[in-house]
Short mmCIF file of C-alpha atoms in Angstrom, two decimals:
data_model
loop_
_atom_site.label_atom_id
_atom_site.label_comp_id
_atom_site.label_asym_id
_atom_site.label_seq_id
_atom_site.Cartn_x
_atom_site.Cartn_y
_atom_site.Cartn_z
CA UNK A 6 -176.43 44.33 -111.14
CA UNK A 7 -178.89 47.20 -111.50
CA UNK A 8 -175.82 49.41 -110.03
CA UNK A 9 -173.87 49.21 -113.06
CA UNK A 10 -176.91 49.85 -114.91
CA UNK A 11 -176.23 52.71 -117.85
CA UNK A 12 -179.82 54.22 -119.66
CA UNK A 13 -178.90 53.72 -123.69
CA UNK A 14 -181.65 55.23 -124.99
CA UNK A 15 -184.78 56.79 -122.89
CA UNK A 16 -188.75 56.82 -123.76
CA UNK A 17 -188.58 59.92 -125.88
CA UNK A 18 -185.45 58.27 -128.11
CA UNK A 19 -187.32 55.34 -128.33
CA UNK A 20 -190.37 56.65 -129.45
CA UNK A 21 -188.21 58.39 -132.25
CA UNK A 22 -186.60 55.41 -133.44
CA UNK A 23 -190.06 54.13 -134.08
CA UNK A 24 -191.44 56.68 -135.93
CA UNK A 25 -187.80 56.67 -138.02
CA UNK A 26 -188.36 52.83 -138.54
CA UNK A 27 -191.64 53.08 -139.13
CA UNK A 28 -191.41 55.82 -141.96
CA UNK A 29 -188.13 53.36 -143.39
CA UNK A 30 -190.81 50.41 -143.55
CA UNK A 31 -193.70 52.31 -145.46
CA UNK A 32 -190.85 54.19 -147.87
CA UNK A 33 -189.78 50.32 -148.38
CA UNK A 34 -192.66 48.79 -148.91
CA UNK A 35 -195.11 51.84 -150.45
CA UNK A 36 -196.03 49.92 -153.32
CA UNK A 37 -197.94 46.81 -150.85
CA UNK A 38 -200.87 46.40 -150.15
CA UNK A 39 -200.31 44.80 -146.75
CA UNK A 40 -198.00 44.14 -144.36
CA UNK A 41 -197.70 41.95 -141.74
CA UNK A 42 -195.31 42.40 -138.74
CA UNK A 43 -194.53 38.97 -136.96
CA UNK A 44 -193.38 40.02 -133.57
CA UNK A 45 -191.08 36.78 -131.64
CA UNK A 46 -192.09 36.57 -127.84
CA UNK A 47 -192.00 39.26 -124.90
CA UNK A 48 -190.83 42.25 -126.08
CA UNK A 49 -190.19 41.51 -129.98
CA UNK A 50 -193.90 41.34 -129.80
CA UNK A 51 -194.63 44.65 -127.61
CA UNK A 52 -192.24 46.21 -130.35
CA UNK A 53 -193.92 44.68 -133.27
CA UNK A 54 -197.27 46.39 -132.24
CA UNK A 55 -195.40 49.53 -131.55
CA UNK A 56 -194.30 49.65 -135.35
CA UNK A 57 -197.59 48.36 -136.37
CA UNK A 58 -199.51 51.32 -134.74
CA UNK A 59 -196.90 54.40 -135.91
CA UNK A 60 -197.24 52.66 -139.79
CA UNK A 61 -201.01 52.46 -139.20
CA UNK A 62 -200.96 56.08 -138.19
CA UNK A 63 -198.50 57.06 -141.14
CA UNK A 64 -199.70 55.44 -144.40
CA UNK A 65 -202.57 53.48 -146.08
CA UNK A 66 -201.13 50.07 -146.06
CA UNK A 67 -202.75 47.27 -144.29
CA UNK A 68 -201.23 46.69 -141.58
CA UNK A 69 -201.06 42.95 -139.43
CA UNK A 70 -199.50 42.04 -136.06
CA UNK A 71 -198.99 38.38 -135.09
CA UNK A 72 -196.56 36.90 -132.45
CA UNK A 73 -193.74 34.35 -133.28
CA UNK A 74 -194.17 32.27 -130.14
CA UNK A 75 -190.38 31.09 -129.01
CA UNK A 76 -189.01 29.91 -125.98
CA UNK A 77 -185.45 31.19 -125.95
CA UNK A 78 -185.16 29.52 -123.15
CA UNK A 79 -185.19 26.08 -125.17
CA UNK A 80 -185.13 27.17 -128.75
CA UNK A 81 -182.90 24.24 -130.27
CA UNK A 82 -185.84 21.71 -129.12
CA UNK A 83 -188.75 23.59 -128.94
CA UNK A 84 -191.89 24.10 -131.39
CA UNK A 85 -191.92 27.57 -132.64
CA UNK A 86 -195.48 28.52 -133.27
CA UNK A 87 -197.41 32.16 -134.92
CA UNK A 88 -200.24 33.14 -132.02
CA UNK A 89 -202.59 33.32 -135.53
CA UNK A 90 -203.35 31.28 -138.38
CA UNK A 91 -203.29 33.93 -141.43
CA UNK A 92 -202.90 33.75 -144.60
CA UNK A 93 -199.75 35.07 -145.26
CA UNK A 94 -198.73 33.76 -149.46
CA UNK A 95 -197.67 36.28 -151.22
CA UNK A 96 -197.25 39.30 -148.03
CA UNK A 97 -194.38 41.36 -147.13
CA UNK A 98 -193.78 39.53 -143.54
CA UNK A 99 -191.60 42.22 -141.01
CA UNK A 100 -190.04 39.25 -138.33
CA UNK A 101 -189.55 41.75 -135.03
CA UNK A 102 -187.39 41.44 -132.07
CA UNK A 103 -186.54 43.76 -129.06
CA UNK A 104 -182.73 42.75 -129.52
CA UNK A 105 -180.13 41.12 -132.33
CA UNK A 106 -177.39 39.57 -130.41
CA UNK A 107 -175.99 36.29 -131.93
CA UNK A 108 -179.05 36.15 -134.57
CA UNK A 109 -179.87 32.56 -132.90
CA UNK A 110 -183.42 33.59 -131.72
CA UNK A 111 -184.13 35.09 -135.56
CA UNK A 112 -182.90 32.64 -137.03
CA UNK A 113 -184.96 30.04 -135.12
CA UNK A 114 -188.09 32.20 -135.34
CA UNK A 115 -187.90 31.77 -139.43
CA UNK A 116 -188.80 28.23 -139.08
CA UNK A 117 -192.98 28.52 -139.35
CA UNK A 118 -192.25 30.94 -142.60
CA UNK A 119 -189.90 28.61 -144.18
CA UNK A 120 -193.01 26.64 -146.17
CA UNK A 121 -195.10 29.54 -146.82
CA UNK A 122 -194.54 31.65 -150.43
CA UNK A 123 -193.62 34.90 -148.51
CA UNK A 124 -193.45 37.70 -151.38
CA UNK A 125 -190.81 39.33 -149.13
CA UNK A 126 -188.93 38.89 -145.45
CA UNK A 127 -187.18 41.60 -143.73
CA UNK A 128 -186.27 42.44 -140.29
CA UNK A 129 -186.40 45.20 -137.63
CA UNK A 130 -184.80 45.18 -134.64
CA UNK A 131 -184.53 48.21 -132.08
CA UNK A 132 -181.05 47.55 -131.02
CA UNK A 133 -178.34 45.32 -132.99
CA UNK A 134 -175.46 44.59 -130.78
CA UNK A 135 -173.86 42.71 -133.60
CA UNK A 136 -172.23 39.43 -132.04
CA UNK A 137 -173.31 37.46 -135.31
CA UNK A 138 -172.90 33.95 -135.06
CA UNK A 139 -175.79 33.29 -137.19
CA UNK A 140 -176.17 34.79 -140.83
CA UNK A 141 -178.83 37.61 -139.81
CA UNK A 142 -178.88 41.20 -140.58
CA UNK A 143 -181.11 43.33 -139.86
CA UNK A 144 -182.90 45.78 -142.21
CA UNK A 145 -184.15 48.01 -140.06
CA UNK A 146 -182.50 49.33 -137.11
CA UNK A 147 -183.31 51.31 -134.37
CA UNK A 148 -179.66 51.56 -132.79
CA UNK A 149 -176.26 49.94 -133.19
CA UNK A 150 -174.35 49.60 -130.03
CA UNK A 151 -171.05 47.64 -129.73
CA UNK A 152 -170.84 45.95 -126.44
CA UNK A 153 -169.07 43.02 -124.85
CA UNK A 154 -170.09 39.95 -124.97
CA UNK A 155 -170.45 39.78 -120.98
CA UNK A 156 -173.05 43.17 -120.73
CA UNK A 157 -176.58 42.99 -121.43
CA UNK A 158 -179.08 45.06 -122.96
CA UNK A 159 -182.00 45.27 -121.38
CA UNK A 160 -185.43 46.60 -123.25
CA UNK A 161 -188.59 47.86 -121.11
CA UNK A 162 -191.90 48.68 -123.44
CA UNK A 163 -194.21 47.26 -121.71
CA UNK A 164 -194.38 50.03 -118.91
CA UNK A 165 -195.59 53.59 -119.82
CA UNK A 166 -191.48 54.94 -119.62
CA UNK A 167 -189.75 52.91 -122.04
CA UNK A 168 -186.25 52.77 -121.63
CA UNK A 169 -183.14 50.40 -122.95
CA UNK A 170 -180.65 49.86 -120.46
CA UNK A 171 -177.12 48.28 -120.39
CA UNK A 172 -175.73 46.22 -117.96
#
């Protein structure tokens, strides 16, 4: 597999689309006081704390980081859970992931936020392949990249070379 392995975007590009996103978020959401970024298992999360540090470092909101615990493997039964119990009423919530594919893993990931009086909900993603089967869009984007539906985009952050390969 890793011989039809193509680099999509490379640790310097990546960086980048941060800081873009990042100045996108706080040009969005200026007039907050807080925000929170809700990061969904593996590297949604590593992502989420990514953002959360470059929007730290570029304005004087508040900023939060908190994981959306999912197992894609068994989303349909399984408990999605946050890794914190904040108050989050009336905060501009950021949901995170490393990936939008189908939208099935966002749109599972909503379900702890779904009884909660969010002021505001928006998304970020790094890369949005855009096979929707659910009704997700993302508001932030770090890169659009049509694929098939049989290659697969792979994300590494958690090393110090961050890379996105496809497969």
């Amino acid at each position: 597999m890793d011989n039809n392995k193509s680099l999509v975007l490379n640790h310097r590009q990546i960086q980048q689309k941060i800081t873009r996103m990042a100045y996108e978020i706080y040009e969005r959401n200026a007039s907050e006081k807080e925000v929170v970024f809700a990061g969904i298992s593996g590297m949604g999360k590593i992502f989420a704390d990514l953002l959360a540090g470059k929007l730290e470092e570029i304005s004087t909101l508040e900023v939060t980081s908190l994981e959306v615990i999912v197992d894609k493997e068994t989303i349909v039964q399984g408990a999605v859970t946050l890794s914190e119990n904040i108050n989050l009423d009336n905060k501009c919530l950021i949901l995170v992931d490393d990936v939008l594919n189908t939208g099935k893993t966002l749109a599972y990931a909503l379900k702890p936020f779904l009884e909660i009086p969010i002021k505001k909900m928006e998304l970020a993603v790094l890369v949005n392949r855009s096979h929707k089967l659910f009704p997700v869009s993302p508001d932030y984007t770090g890169l659009e990249l049509s694929t098939t539906l049989n290659e697969h985009i792979s994300v590494n952050l958690a090393s110090e070379d961050y890379s996105v390969h496809l497969h």
